[in-house]
Coordinates of C-alpha atoms and ligand atoms in Angstrom, one line a residue:
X1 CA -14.2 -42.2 23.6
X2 CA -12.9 -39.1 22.5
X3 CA -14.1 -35.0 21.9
X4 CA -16.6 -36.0 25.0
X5 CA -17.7 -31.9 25.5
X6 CA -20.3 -31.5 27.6
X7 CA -23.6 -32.5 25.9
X8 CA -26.8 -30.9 25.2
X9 CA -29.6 -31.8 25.3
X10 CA -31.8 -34.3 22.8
X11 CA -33.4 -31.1 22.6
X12 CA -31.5 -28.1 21.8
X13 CA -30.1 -30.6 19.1
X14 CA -33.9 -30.4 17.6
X15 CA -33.6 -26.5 17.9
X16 CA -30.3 -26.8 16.3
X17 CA -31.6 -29.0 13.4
X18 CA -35.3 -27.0 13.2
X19 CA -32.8 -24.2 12.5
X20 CA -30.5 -25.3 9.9
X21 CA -33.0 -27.8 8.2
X22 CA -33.9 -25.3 5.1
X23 CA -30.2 -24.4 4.7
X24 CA -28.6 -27.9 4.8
X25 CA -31.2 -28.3 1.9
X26 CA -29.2 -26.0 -0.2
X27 CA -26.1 -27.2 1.0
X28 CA -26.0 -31.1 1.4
X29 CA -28.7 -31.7 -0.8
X30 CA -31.8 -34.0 -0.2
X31 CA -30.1 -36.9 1.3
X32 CA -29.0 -34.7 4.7
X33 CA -25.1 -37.2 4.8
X34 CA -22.1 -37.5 3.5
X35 CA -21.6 -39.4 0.0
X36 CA -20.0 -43.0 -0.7
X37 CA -18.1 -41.7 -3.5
X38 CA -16.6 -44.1 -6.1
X39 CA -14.2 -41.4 -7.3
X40 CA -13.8 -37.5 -6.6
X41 CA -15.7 -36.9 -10.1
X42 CA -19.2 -38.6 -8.9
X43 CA -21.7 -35.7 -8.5
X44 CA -22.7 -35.4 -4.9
X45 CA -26.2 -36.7 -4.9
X46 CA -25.3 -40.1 -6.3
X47 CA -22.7 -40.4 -3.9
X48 CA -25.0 -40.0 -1.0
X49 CA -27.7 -42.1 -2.9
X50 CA -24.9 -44.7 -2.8
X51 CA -24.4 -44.5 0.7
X52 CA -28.0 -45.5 1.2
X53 CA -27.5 -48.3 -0.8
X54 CA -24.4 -49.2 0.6
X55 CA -26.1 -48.6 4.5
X56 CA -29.3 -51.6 2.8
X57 CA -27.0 -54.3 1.8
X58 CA -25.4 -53.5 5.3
X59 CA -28.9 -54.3 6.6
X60 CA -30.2 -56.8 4.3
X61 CA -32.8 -54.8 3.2
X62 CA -36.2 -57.0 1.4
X63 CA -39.5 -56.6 0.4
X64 CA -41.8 -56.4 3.7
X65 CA -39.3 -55.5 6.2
X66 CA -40.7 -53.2 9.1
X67 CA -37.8 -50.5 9.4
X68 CA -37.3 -48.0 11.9
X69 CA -35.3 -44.8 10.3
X70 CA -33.5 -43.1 13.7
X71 CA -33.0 -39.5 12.9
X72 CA -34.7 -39.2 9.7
X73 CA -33.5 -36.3 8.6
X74 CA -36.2 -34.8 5.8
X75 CA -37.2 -38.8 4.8
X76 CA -35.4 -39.2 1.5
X77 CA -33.6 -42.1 3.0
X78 CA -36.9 -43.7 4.2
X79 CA -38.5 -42.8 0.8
X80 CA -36.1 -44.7 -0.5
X81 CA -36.1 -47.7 1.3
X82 CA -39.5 -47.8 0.6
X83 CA -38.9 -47.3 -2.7
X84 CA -36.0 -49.5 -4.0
X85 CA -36.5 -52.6 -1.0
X86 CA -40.3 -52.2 -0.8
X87 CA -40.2 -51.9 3.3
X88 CA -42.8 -50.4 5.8
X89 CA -40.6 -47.4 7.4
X90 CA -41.3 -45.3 10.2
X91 CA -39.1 -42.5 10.6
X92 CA -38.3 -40.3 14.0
X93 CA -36.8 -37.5 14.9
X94 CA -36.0 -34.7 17.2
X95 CA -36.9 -32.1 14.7
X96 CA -40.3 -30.8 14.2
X97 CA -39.4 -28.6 11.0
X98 CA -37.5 -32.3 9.9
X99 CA -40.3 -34.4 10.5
X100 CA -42.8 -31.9 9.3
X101 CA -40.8 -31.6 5.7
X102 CA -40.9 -35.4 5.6
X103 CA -45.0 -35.6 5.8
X104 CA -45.3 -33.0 3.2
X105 CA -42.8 -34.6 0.8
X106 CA -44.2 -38.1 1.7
X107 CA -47.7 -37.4 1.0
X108 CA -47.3 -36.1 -2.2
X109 CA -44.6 -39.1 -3.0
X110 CA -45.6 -42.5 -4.6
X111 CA -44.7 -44.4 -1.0
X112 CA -47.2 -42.6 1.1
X113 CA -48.8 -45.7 1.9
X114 CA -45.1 -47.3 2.9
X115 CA -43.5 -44.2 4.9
X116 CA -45.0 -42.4 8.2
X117 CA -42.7 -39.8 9.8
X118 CA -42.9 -39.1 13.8
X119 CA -41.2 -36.9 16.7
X120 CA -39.1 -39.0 18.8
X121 CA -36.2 -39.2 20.8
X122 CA -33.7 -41.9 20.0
X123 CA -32.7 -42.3 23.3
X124 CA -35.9 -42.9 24.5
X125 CA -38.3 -43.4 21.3
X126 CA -41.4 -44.8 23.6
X127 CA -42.2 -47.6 20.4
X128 CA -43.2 -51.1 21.2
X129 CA -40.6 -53.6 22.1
X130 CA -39.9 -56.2 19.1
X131 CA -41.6 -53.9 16.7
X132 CA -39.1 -53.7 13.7
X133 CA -37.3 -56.0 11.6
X134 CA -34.5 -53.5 10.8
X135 CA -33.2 -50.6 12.8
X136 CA -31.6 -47.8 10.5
X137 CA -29.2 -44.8 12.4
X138 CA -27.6 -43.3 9.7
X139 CA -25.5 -40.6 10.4
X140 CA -27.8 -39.2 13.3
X141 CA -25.5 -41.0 16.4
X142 CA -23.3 -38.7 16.7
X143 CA -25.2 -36.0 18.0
X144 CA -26.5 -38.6 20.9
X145 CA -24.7 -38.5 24.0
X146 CA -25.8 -41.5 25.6
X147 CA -24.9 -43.9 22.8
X148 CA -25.7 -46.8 25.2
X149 CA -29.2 -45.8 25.8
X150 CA -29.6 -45.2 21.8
X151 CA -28.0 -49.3 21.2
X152 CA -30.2 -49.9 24.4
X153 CA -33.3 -48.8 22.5
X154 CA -32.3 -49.7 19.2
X155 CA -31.6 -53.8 20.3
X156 CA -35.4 -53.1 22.7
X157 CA -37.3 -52.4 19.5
X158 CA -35.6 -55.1 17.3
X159 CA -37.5 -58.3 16.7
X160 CA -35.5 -61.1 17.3
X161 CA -33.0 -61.9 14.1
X162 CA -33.4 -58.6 13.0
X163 CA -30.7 -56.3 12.1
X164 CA -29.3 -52.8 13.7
X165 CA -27.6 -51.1 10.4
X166 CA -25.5 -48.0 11.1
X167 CA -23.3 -45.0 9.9
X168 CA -21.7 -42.2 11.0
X169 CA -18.6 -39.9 11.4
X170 CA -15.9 -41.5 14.0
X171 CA -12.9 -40.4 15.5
X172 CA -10.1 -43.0 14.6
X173 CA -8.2 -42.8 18.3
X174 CA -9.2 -41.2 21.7
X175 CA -8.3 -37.7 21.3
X176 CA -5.0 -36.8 23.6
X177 CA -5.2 -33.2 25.5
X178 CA -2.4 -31.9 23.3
X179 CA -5.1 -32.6 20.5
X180 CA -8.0 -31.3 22.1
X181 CA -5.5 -27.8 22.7
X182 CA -4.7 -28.1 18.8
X183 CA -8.4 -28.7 17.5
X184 CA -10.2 -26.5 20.2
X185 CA -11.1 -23.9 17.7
X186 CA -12.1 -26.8 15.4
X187 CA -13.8 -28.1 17.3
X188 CA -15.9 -25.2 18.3
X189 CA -16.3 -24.3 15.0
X190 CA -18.0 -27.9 14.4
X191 CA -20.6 -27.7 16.9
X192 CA -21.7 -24.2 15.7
X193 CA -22.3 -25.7 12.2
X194 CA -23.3 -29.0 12.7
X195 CA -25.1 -29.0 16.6
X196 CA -23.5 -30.4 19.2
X197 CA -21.4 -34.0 18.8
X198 CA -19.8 -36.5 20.4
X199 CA -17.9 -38.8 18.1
X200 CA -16.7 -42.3 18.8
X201 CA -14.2 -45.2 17.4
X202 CA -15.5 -47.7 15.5
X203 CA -14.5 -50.1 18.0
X204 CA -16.8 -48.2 20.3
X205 CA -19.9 -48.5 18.3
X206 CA -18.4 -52.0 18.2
X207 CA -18.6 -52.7 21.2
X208 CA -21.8 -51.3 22.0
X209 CA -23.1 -53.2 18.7
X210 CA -22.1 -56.2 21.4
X211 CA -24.7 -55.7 24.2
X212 CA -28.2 -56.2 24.3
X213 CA -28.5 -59.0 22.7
X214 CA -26.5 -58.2 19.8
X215 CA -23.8 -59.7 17.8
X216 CA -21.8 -57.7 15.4
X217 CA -21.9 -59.1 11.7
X218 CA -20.1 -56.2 9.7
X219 CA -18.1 -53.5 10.2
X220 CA -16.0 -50.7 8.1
X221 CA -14.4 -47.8 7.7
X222 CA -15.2 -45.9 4.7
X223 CA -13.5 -42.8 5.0
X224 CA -11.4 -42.7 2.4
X225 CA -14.8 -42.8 0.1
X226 CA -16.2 -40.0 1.5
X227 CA -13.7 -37.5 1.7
X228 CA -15.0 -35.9 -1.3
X229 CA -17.8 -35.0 0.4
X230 CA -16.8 -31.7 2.1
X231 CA -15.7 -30.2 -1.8
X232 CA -19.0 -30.9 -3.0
X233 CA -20.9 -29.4 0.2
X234 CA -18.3 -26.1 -1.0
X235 CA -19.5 -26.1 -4.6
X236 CA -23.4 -26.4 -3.4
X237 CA -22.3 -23.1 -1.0
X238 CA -20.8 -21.2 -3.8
X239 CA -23.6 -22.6 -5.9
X240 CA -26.7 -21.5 -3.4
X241 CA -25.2 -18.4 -1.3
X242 CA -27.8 -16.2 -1.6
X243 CA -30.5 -18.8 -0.4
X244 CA -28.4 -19.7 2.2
X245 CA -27.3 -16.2 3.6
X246 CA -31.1 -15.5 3.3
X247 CA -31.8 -18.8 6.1
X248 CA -28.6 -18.7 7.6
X249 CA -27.1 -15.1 7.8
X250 CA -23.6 -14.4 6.3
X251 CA -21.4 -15.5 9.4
X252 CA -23.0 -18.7 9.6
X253 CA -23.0 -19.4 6.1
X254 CA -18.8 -18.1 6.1
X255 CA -18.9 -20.9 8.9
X256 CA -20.0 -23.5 7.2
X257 CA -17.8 -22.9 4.6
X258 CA -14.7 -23.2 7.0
X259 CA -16.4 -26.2 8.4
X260 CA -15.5 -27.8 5.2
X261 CA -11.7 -27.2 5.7
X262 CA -12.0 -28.3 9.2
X263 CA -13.3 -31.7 8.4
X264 CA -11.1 -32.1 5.5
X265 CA -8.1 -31.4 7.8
X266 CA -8.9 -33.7 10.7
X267 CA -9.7 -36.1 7.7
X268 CA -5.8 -36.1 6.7
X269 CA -4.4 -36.4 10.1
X270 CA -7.0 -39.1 10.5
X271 CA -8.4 -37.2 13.5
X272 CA -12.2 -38.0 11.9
X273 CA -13.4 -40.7 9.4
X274 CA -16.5 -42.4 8.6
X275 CA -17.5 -45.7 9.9
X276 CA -20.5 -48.4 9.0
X277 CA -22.0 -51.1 11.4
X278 CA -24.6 -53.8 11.5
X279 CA -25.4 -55.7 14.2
X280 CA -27.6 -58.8 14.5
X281 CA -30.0 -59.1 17.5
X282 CA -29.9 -63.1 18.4
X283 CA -32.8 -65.1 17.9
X284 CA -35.4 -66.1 20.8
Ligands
SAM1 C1 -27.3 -35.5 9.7 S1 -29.0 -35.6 9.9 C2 -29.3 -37.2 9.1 C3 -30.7 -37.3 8.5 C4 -31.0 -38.6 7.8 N1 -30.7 -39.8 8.5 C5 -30.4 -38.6 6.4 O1 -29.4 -39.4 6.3 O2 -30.8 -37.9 5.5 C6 -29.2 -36.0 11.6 C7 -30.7 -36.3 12.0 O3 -30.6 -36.8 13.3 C8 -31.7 -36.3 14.1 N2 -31.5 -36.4 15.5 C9 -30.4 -35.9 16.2 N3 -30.5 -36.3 17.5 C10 -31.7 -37.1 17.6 C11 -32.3 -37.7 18.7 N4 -31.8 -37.7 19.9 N5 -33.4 -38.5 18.4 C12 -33.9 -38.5 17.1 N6 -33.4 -37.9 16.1 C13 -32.3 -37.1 16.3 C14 -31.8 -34.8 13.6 O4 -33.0 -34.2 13.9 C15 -31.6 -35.1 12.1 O5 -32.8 -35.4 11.5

């Protein structure tokens, strides 16, 4: 376990995200994660499109699934799963202004019938035990603090042979306290922008996607293909800075833009990458 700050809050995480939510619009596009990028050169938005569809054959996505989208950002990932694998999806999330976005887009989208959107805390969602077929955490983890109580819930939820499918940023070793010296300010800077994290190894999230009644059937670190991600969340700030100054202020936006730097640097000392599970809960 590593960068383990002292956590806030499910809910200051929500403020953080009702906050931010109109900006990251601007600046991350649609799909609120990072991109699966077959080469630098693929625009930004099929490279996050391509992590969905890399996150569903993770997760054995098919017609009439019931999903459960943890941290669903503005929908567009539910929409799509909807969409393209023709499942029922609820979505939750700490953020009002999030989930709010998500009904208005939804209703006026051609899956309103497939997709509802909800508040909810992951680590404590209050949903019906064996409820879902498929339980879909993409890129939302890592501002949880209590990852076991998020697996906890996830495996509780799960019908019996269903599948937990994740993604998210990972830290590739425990961080040593000569590192957390080096990348204090980093660090700092990260939760600013992005709300307060605590990232994990991949064997972590392994071993977590052990308990419960779970049985890890795929893992992978993909952070090679999404290091393009941070020059294309650049170009969208240079490309939208008015808007965003106008949500954000100028610091904040100037943040962001370092925050790109940041990431790319603990990227190339392999600080940081990106990591994708699934996990299988075990049949009755
Ligand atoms: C980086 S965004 C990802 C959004 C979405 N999954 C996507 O890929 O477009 C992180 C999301 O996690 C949500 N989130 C963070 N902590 C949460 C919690 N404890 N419970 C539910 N949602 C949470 C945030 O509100 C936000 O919607």
């Amino acid at each position: 376990v590593t960068k383990d700050q002292p956590n806030t809050s499910g809910n200051s995480v929500g403020a953080h995200y009702d906050k931010i939510t109109a900006a990251w619009i601007y600046l991350l596009g649609e799909d609120l994660h990072y991109g699966d990028f077959e080469n630098p050169q693929t625009p930004l938005a099929a490279a996050t499109a391509r992590l969905t569809e890399r996150m569903a054959a993770a997760g054995q996505l098919r017609p009439g699934l019931d999903v459960l989208d943890v941290g669903c950002g503005i929908g567009t990932p539910a929409m799509t799963v909807a969409r393209r694998w023709g499942c029922r999806v609820t979505g939750i999330s700490i953020s009002d202004v999030g989930i709010d976005i998500a009904r208005q887009r939804a209703s006026k989208s051609d899956v309103a019938d497939l997709v509802r959107f909800q508040h909810g805390d992951a680590m404590n969602n209050g949903l019906p035990d064996h409820s879902f077929d498929r339980v879909w955490v993409m890129e939302s983890s890592h501002l949880m603090k209590d990852k076991p109580a998020l697996f906890a819930e996830c495996a509780r939820v799960l019908r019996p042979g269903g599948i937990l499918v994740l993604c998210d940023i990972i830290a590739h070793a425990d961080l040593t306290i000569a590192d957390t010296m080096r990348f204090a300010r980093d660090f700092l800077l990260l939760d600013q922008v992005f709300g307060r994290a605590r990232m994990v190894t991949l064997d972590e999230y392994s071993r977590l996607g052990g308990l419960n009644g779970l049985r890890v059937i795929q893992r992978e670190d993909i952070s090679r293909q999404v290091r393009p991600t941070f020059a294309g969340w650049r170009t969208n700030a240079g490309l939208h800075r008015q808007a965003v100054e106008a949500l954000l202020g100028r610091e904040a936006t100037d943040r962001f833009v370092e925050s790109t730097s940041v990431l790319e640097r603990l990227w190339d000392l392999n600080k940081l990458g990106y990591g994708i599970l699934a996990a299988e809960k075990r049949s009755a």
